[in-house]
PDB file of C-alpha atoms in Angstrom:
ATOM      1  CA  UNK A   1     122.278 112.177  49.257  1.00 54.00           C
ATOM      2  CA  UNK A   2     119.688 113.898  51.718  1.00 57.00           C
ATOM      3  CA  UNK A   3     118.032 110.574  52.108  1.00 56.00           C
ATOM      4  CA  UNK A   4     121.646 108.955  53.389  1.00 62.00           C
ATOM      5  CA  UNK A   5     122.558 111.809  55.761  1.00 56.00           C
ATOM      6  CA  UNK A   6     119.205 111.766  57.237  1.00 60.00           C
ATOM      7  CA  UNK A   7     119.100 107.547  57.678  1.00 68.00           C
ATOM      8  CA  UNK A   8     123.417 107.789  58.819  1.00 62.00           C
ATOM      9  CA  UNK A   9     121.597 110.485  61.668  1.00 60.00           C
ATOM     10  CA  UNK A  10     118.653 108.462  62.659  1.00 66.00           C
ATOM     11  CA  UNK A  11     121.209 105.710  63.237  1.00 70.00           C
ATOM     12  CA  UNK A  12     123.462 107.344  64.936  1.00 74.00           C
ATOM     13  CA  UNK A  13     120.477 108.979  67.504  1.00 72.00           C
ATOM     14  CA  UNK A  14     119.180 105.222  68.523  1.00 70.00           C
ATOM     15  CA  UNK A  15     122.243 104.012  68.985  1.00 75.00           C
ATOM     16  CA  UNK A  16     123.059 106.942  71.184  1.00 73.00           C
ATOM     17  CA  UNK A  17     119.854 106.541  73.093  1.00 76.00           C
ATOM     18  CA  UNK A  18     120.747 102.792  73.444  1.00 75.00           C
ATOM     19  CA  UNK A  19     124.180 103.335  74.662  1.00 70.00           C
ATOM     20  CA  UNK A  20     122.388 105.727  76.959  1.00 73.00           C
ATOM     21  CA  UNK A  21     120.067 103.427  78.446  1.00 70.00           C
ATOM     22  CA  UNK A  22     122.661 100.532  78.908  1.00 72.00           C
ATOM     23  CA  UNK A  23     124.839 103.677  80.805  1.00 71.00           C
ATOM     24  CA  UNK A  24     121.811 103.936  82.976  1.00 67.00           C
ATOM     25  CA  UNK A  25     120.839 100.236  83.835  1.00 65.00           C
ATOM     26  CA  UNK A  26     124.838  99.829  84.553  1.00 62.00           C
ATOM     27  CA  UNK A  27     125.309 103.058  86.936  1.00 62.00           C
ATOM     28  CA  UNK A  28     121.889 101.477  88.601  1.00 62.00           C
ATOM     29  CA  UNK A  29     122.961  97.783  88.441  1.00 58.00           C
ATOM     30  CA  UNK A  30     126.579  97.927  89.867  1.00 59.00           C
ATOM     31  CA  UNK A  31     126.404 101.424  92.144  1.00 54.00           C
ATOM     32  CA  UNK A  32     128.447 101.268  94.871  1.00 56.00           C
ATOM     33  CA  UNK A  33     126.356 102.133  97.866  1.00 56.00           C
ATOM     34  CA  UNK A  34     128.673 103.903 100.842  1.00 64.00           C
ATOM     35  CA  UNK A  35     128.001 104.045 104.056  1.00 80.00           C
ATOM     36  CA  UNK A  36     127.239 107.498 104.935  1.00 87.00           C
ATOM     37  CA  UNK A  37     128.934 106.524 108.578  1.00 91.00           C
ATOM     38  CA  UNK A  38     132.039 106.356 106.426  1.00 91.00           C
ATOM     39  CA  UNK A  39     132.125 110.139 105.115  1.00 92.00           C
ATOM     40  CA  UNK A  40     131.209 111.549 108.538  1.00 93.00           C
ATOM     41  CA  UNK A  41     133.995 109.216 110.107  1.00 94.00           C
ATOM     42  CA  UNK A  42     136.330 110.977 107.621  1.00 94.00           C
ATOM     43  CA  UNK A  43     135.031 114.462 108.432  1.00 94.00           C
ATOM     44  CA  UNK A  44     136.165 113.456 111.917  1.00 94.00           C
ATOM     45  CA  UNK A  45     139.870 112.739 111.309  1.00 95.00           C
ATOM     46  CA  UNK A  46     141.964 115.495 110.633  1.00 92.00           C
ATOM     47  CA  UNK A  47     142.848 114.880 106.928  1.00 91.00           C
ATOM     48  CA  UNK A  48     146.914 114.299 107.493  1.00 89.00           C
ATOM     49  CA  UNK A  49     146.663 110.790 105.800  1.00 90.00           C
ATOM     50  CA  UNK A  50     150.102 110.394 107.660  1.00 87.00           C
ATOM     51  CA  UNK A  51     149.701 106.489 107.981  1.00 85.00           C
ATOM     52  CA  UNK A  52     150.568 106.380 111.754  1.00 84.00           C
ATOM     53  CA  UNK A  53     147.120 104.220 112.499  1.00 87.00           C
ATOM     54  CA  UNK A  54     148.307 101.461 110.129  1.00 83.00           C
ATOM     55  CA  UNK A  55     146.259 102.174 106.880  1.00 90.00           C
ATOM     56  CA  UNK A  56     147.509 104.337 103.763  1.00 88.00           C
ATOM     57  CA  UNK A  57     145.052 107.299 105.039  1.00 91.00           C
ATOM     58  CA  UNK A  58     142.430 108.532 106.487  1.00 94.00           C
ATOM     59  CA  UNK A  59     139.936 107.307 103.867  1.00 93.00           C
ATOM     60  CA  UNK A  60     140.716 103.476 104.792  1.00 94.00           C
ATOM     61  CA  UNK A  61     141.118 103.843 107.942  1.00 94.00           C
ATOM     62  CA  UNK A  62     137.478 105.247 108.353  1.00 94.00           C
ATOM     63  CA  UNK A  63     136.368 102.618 106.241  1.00 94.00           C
ATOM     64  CA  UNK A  64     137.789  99.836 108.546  1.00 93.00           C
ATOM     65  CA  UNK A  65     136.347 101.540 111.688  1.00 93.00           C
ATOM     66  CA  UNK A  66     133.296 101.581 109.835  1.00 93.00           C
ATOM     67  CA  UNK A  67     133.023  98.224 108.087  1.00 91.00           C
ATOM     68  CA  UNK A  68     135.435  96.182 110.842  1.00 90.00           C
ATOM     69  CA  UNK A  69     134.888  97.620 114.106  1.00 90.00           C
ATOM     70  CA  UNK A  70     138.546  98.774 114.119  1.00 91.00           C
ATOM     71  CA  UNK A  71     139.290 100.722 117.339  1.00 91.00           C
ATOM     72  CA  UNK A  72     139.049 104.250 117.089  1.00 93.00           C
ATOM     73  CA  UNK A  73     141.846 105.404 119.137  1.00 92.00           C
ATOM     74  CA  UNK A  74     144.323 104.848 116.222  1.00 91.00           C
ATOM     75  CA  UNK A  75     144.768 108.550 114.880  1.00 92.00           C
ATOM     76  CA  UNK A  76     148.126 109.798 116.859  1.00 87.00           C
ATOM     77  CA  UNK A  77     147.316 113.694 115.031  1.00 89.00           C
ATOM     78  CA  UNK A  78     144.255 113.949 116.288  1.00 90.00           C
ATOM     79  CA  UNK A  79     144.638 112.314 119.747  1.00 88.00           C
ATOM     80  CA  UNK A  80     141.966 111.837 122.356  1.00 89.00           C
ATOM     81  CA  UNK A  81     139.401 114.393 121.290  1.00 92.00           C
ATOM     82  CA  UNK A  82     139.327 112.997 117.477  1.00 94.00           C
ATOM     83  CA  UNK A  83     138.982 109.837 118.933  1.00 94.00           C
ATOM     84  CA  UNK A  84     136.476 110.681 121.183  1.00 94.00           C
ATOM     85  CA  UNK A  85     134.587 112.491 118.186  1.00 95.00           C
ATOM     86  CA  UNK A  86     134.536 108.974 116.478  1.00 95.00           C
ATOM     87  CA  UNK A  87     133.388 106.782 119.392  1.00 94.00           C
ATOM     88  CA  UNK A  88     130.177 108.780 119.979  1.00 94.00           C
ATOM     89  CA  UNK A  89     129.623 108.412 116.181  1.00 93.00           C
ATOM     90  CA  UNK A  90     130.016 104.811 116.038  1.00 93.00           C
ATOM     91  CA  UNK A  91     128.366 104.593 119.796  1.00 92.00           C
ATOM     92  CA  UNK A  92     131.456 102.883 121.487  1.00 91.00           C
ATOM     93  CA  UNK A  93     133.644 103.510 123.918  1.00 90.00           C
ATOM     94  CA  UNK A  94     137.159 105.092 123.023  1.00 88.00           C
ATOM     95  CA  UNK A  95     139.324 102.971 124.866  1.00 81.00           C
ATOM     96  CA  UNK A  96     142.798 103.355 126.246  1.00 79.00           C
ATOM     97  CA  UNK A  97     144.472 105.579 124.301  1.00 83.00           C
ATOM     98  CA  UNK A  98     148.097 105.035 125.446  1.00 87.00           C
ATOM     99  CA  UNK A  99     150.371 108.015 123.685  1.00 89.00           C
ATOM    100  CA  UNK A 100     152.697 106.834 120.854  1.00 91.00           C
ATOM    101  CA  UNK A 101     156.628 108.606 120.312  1.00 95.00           C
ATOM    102  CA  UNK A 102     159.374 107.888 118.493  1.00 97.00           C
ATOM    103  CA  UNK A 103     162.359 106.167 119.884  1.00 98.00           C
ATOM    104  CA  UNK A 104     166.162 106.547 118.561  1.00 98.00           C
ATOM    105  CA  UNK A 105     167.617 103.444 119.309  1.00 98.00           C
ATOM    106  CA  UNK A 106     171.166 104.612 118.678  1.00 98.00           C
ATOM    107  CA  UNK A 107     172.640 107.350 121.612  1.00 97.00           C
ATOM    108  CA  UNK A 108     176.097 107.880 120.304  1.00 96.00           C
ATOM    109  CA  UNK A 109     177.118 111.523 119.307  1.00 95.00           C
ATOM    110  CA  UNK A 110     179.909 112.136 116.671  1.00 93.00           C
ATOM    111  CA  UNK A 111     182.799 111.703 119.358  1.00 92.00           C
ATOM    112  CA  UNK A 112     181.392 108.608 120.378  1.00 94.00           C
ATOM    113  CA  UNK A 113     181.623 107.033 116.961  1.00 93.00           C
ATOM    114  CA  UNK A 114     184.777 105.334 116.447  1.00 92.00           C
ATOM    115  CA  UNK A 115     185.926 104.438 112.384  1.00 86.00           C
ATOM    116  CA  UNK A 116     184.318 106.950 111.153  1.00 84.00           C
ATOM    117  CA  UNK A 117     185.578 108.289 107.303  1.00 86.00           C
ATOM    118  CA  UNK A 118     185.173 111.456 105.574  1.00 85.00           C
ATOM    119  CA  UNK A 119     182.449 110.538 103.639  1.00 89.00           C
ATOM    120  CA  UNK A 120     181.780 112.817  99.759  1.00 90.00           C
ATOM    121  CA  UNK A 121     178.396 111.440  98.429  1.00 92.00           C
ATOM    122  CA  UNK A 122     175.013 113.107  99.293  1.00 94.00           C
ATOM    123  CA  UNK A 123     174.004 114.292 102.218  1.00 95.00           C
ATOM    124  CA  UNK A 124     171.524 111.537 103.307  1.00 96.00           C
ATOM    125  CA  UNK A 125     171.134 108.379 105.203  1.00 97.00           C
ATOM    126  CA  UNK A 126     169.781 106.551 102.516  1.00 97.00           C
ATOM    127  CA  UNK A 127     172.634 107.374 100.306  1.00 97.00           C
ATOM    128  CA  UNK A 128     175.279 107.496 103.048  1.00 96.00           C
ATOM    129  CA  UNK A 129     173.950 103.566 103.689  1.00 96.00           C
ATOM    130  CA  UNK A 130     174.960 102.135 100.250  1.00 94.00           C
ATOM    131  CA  UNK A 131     178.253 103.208 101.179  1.00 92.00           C
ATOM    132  CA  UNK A 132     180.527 101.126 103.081  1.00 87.00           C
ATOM    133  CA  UNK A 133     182.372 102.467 105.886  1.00 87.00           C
ATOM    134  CA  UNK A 134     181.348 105.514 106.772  1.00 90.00           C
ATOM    135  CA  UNK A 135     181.512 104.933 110.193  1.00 92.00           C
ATOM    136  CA  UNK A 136     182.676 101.823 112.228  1.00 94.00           C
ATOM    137  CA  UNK A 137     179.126 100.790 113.311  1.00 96.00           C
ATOM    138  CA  UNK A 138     176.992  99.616 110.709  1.00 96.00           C
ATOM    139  CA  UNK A 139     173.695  99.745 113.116  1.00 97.00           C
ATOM    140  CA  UNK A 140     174.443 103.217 114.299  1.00 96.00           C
ATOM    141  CA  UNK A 141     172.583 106.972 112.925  1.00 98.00           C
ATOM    142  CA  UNK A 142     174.206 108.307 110.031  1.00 97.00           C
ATOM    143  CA  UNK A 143     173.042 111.722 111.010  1.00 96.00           C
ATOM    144  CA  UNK A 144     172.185 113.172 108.235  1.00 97.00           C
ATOM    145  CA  UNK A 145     168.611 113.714 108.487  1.00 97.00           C
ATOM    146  CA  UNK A 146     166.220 111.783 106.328  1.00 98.00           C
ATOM    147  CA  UNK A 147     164.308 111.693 109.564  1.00 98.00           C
ATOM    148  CA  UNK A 148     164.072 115.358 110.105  1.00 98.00           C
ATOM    149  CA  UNK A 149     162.586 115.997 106.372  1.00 97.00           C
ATOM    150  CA  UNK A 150     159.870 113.872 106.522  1.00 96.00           C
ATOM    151  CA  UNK A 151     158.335 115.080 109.950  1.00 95.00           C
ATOM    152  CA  UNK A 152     155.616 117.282 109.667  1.00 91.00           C
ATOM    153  CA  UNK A 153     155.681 118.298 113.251  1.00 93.00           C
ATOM    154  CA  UNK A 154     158.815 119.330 113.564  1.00 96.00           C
ATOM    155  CA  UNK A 155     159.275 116.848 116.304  1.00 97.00           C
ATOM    156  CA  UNK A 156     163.095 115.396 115.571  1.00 98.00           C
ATOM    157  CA  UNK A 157     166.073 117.154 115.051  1.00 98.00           C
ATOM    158  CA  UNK A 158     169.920 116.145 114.460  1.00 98.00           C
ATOM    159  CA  UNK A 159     172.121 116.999 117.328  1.00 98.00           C
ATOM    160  CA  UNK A 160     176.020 116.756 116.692  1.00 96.00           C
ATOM    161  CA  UNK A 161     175.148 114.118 114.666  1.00 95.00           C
ATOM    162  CA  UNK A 162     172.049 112.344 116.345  1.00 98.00           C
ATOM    163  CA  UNK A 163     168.468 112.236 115.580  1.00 98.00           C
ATOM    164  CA  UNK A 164     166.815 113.647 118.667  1.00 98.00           C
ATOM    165  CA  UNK A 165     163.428 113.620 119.510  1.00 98.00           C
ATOM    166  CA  UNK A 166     160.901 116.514 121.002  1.00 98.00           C
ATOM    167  CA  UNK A 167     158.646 114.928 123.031  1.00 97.00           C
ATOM    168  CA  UNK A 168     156.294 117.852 123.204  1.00 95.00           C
ATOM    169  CA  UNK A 169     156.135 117.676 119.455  1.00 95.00           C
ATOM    170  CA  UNK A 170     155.906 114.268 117.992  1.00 95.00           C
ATOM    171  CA  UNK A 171     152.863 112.277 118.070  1.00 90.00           C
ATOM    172  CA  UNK A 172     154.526 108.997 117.059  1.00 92.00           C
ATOM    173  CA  UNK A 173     153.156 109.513 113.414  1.00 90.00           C
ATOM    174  CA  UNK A 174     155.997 106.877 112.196  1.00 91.00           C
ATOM    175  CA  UNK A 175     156.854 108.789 109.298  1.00 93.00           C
ATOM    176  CA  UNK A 176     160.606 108.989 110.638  1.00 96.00           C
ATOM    177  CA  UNK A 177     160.431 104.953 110.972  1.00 96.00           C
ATOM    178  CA  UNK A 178     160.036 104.819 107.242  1.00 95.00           C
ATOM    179  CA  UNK A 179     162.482 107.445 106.307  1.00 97.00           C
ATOM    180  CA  UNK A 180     165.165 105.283 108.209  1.00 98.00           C
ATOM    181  CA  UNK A 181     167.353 102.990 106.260  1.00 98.00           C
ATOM    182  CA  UNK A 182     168.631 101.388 109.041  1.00 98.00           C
ATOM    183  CA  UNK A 183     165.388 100.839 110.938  1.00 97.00           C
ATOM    184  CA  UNK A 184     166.945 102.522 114.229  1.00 98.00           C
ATOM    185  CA  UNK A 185     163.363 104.138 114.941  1.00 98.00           C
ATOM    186  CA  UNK A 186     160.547 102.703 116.305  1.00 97.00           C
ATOM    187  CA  UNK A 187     157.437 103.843 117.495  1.00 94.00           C
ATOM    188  CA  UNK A 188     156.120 103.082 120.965  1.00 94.00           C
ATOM    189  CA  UNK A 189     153.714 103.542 123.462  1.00 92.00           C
ATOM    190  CA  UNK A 190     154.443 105.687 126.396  1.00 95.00           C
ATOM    191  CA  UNK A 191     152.563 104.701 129.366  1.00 93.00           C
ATOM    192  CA  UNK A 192     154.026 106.750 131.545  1.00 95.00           C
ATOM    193  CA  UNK A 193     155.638 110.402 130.464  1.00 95.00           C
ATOM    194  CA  UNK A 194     159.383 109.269 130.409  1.00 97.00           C
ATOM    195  CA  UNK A 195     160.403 105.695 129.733  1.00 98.00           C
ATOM    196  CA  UNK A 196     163.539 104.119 130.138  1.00 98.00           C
ATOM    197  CA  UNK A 197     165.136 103.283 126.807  1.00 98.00           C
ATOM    198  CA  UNK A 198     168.274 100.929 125.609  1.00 98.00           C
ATOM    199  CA  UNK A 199     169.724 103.416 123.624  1.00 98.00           C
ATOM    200  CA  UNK A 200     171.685 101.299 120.775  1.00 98.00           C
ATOM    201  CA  UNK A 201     170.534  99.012 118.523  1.00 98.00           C
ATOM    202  CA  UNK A 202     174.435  97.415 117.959  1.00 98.00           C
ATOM    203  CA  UNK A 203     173.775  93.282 117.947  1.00 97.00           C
ATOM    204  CA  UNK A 204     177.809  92.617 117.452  1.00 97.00           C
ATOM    205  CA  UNK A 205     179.394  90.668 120.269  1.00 97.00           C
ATOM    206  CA  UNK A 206     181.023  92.890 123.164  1.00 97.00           C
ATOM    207  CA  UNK A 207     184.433  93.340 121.658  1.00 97.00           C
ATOM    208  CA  UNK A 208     183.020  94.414 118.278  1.00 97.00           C
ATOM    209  CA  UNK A 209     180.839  96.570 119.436  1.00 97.00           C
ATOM    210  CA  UNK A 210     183.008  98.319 121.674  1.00 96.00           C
ATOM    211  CA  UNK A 211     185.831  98.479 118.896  1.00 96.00           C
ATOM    212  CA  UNK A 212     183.342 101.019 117.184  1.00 96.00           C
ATOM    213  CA  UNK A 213     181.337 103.012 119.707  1.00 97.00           C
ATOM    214  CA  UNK A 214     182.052 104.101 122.906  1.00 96.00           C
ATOM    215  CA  UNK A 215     178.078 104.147 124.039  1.00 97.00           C
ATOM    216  CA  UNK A 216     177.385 100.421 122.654  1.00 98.00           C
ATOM    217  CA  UNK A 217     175.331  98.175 124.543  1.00 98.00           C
ATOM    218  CA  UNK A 218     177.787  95.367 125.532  1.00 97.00           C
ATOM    219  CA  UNK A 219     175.020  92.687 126.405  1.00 97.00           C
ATOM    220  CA  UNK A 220     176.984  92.296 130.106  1.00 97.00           C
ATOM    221  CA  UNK A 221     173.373  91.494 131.633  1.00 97.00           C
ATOM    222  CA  UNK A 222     174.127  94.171 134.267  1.00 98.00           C
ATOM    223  CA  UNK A 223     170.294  95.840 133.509  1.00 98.00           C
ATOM    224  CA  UNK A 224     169.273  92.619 133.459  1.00 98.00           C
ATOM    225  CA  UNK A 225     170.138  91.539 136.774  1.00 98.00           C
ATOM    226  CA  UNK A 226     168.884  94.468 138.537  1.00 98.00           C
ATOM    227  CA  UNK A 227     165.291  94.460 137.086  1.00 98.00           C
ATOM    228  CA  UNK A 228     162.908  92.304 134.771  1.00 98.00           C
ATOM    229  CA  UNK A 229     161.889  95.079 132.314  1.00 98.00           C
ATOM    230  CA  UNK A 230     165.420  94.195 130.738  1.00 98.00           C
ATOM    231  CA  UNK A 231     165.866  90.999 128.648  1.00 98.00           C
ATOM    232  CA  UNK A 232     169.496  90.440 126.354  1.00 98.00           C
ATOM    233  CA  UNK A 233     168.699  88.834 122.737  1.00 96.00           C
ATOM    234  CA  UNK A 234     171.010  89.009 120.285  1.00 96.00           C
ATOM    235  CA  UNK A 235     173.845  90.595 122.445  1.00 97.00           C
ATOM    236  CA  UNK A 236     171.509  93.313 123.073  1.00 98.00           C
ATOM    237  CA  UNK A 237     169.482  94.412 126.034  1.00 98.00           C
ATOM    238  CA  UNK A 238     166.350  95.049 125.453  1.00 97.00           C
ATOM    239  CA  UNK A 239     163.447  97.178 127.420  1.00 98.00           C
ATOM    240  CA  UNK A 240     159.647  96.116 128.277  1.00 97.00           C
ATOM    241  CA  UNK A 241     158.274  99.682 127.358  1.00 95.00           C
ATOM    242  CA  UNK A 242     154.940  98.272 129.054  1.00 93.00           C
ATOM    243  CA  UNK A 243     155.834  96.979 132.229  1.00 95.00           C
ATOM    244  CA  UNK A 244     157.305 100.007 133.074  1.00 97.00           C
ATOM    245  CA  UNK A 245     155.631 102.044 136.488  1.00 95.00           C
ATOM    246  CA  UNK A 246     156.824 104.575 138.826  1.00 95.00           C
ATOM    247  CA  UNK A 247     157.208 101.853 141.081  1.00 97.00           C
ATOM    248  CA  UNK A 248     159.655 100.371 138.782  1.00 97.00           C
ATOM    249  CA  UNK A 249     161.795 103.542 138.864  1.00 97.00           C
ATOM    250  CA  UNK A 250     164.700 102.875 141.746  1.00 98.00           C
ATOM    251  CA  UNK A 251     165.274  99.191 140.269  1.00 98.00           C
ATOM    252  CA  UNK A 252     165.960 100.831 136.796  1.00 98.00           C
ATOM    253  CA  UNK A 253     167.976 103.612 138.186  1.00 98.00           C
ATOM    254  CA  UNK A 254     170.128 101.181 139.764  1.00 98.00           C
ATOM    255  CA  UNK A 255     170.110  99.233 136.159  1.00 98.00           C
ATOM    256  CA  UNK A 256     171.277 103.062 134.689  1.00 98.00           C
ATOM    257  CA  UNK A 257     174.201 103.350 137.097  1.00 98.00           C
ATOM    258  CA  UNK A 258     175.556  99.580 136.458  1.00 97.00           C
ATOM    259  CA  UNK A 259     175.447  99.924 132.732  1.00 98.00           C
ATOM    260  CA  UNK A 260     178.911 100.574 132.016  1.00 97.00           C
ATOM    261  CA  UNK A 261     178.455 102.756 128.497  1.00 97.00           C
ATOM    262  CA  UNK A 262     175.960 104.366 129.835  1.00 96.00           C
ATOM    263  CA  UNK A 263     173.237 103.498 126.960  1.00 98.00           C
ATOM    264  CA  UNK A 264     170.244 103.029 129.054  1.00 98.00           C
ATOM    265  CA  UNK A 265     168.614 106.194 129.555  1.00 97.00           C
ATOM    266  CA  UNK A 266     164.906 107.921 130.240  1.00 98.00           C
ATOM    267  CA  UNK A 267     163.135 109.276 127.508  1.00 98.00           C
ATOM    268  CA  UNK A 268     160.045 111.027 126.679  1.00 96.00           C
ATOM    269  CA  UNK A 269     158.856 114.685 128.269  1.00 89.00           C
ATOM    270  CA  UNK A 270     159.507 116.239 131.162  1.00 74.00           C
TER     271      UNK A 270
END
């Protein structure tokens, strides 16, 4: 009986020291060696893992600055200094860093908003969206905020029944541009503090669109005709964000005071 228990434990020992030694030679064999470059890239960014430079977090992203050159002016949180953190550890240059905000592309209040129903489900956009009806304009805000509880920064806020943006707050971290069912937010860059913005994202011909919002774009071409930033597509007018300078400003004032609903409008701070 001894004899058994003492050969059972012998056997079990080697094969534990074998299983430890192929352990070993497998750790050694198929390690993973990271960049150190990587971690202190990491250290650099400030952790939010928001998603606003294009990757799932701050992790990857460091990796692809690291590994694929990517530019490091993509973190929005931590802005020019982070960025400038990063360039002197990868020994580059930071590059333009152009500011990124939100834009609402929808500028109708509640009284604007014609066909709207009293609507008795939940209380958000997403749900308020598989509902038919709820208002006349099927491009429009819902208002009810899926926006607002997803920002971190505090940075949008609904205003009789519009998302607004604070442009001393957001950082254009696109977290509101994935909370939006109806894809009414996007996030651009703001060359210059304000911007001028087409306000409605309604692509309905003229009389439809006018049947359900007071403020809809109409695609009349007015903008259009009195300066290049604004293109129509789709019976809507649309804005180069870009090509926009001070010295741009009187053509698109004039463009402001021909649009007849008033959707064109500045945005961005003061």
């Amino acid at each position: 009986m001894m004899v058994s228990l003492g050969i059972a434990g012998a056997s079990m020992l080697v094969m534990a020291i074998i299983f430890s030694y192929i352990l070993g030679w497998a750790n050694k064999k198929f390690k993973v060696v990271v960049d150190p470059k990587i971690e202190e890239v990491i250290q650099a960014l400030p952790g939010a893992n928001c998603g606003g430079c294009g990757y799932l977090g701050c992790s990857d992203y460091a990796l692809a600055i690291v590994a694929d050159n990517d530019p490091v002016n993509k973190c929005t949180v931590g802005g020019e200094a982070c960025a400038k953190a990063i360039a002197d550890l990868m020994g580059v240059e930071v590059g333009d860093m152009v500011p990124l905000h939100a834009i609402v592309h929808c500028n109708a209040p509640l009284s604007s908003r014609l066909g709207r129903t009293q609507y008795m489900g939940e209380k958000r956009c997403a749900s308020a969206q598989q509902v038919a009806g709820v208002q006349g304009c099927t491009f429009g805000c819902l208002g009810y905020g899926d926006c607002v509880e997803v920002c971190n920064y505090d940075a949008i806020h609904i205003v009789d029944g519009l998302a607004r943006v604070d442009y001393e707050k957001c950082i254009g971290c696109g977290a509101c541009t994935k909370a939006c069912p109806r894809g009414i937010i996007s996030i651009e860059g703001f060359r210059q503090k304000a911007i001028p913005v087409v306000a409605c994202s309604n692509k309905d011909k003229a009389k439809d669109a006018k049947a359900v919002c007071n403020n809809a774009c109409v695609g009349c071409k007015a903008c259009a005709k009195e300066s290049d930033l604004f293109t129509i597509s789709d019976n809507l007018s649309k804005c180069n964000y870009d090509g926009y300078s001070p010295l741009k400003y009187e053509e698109v004032m004039k463009a402001i005071e021909k649009c007849p609903t008033g959707c064109i409008q500045f945005m961005g701070s003061r």
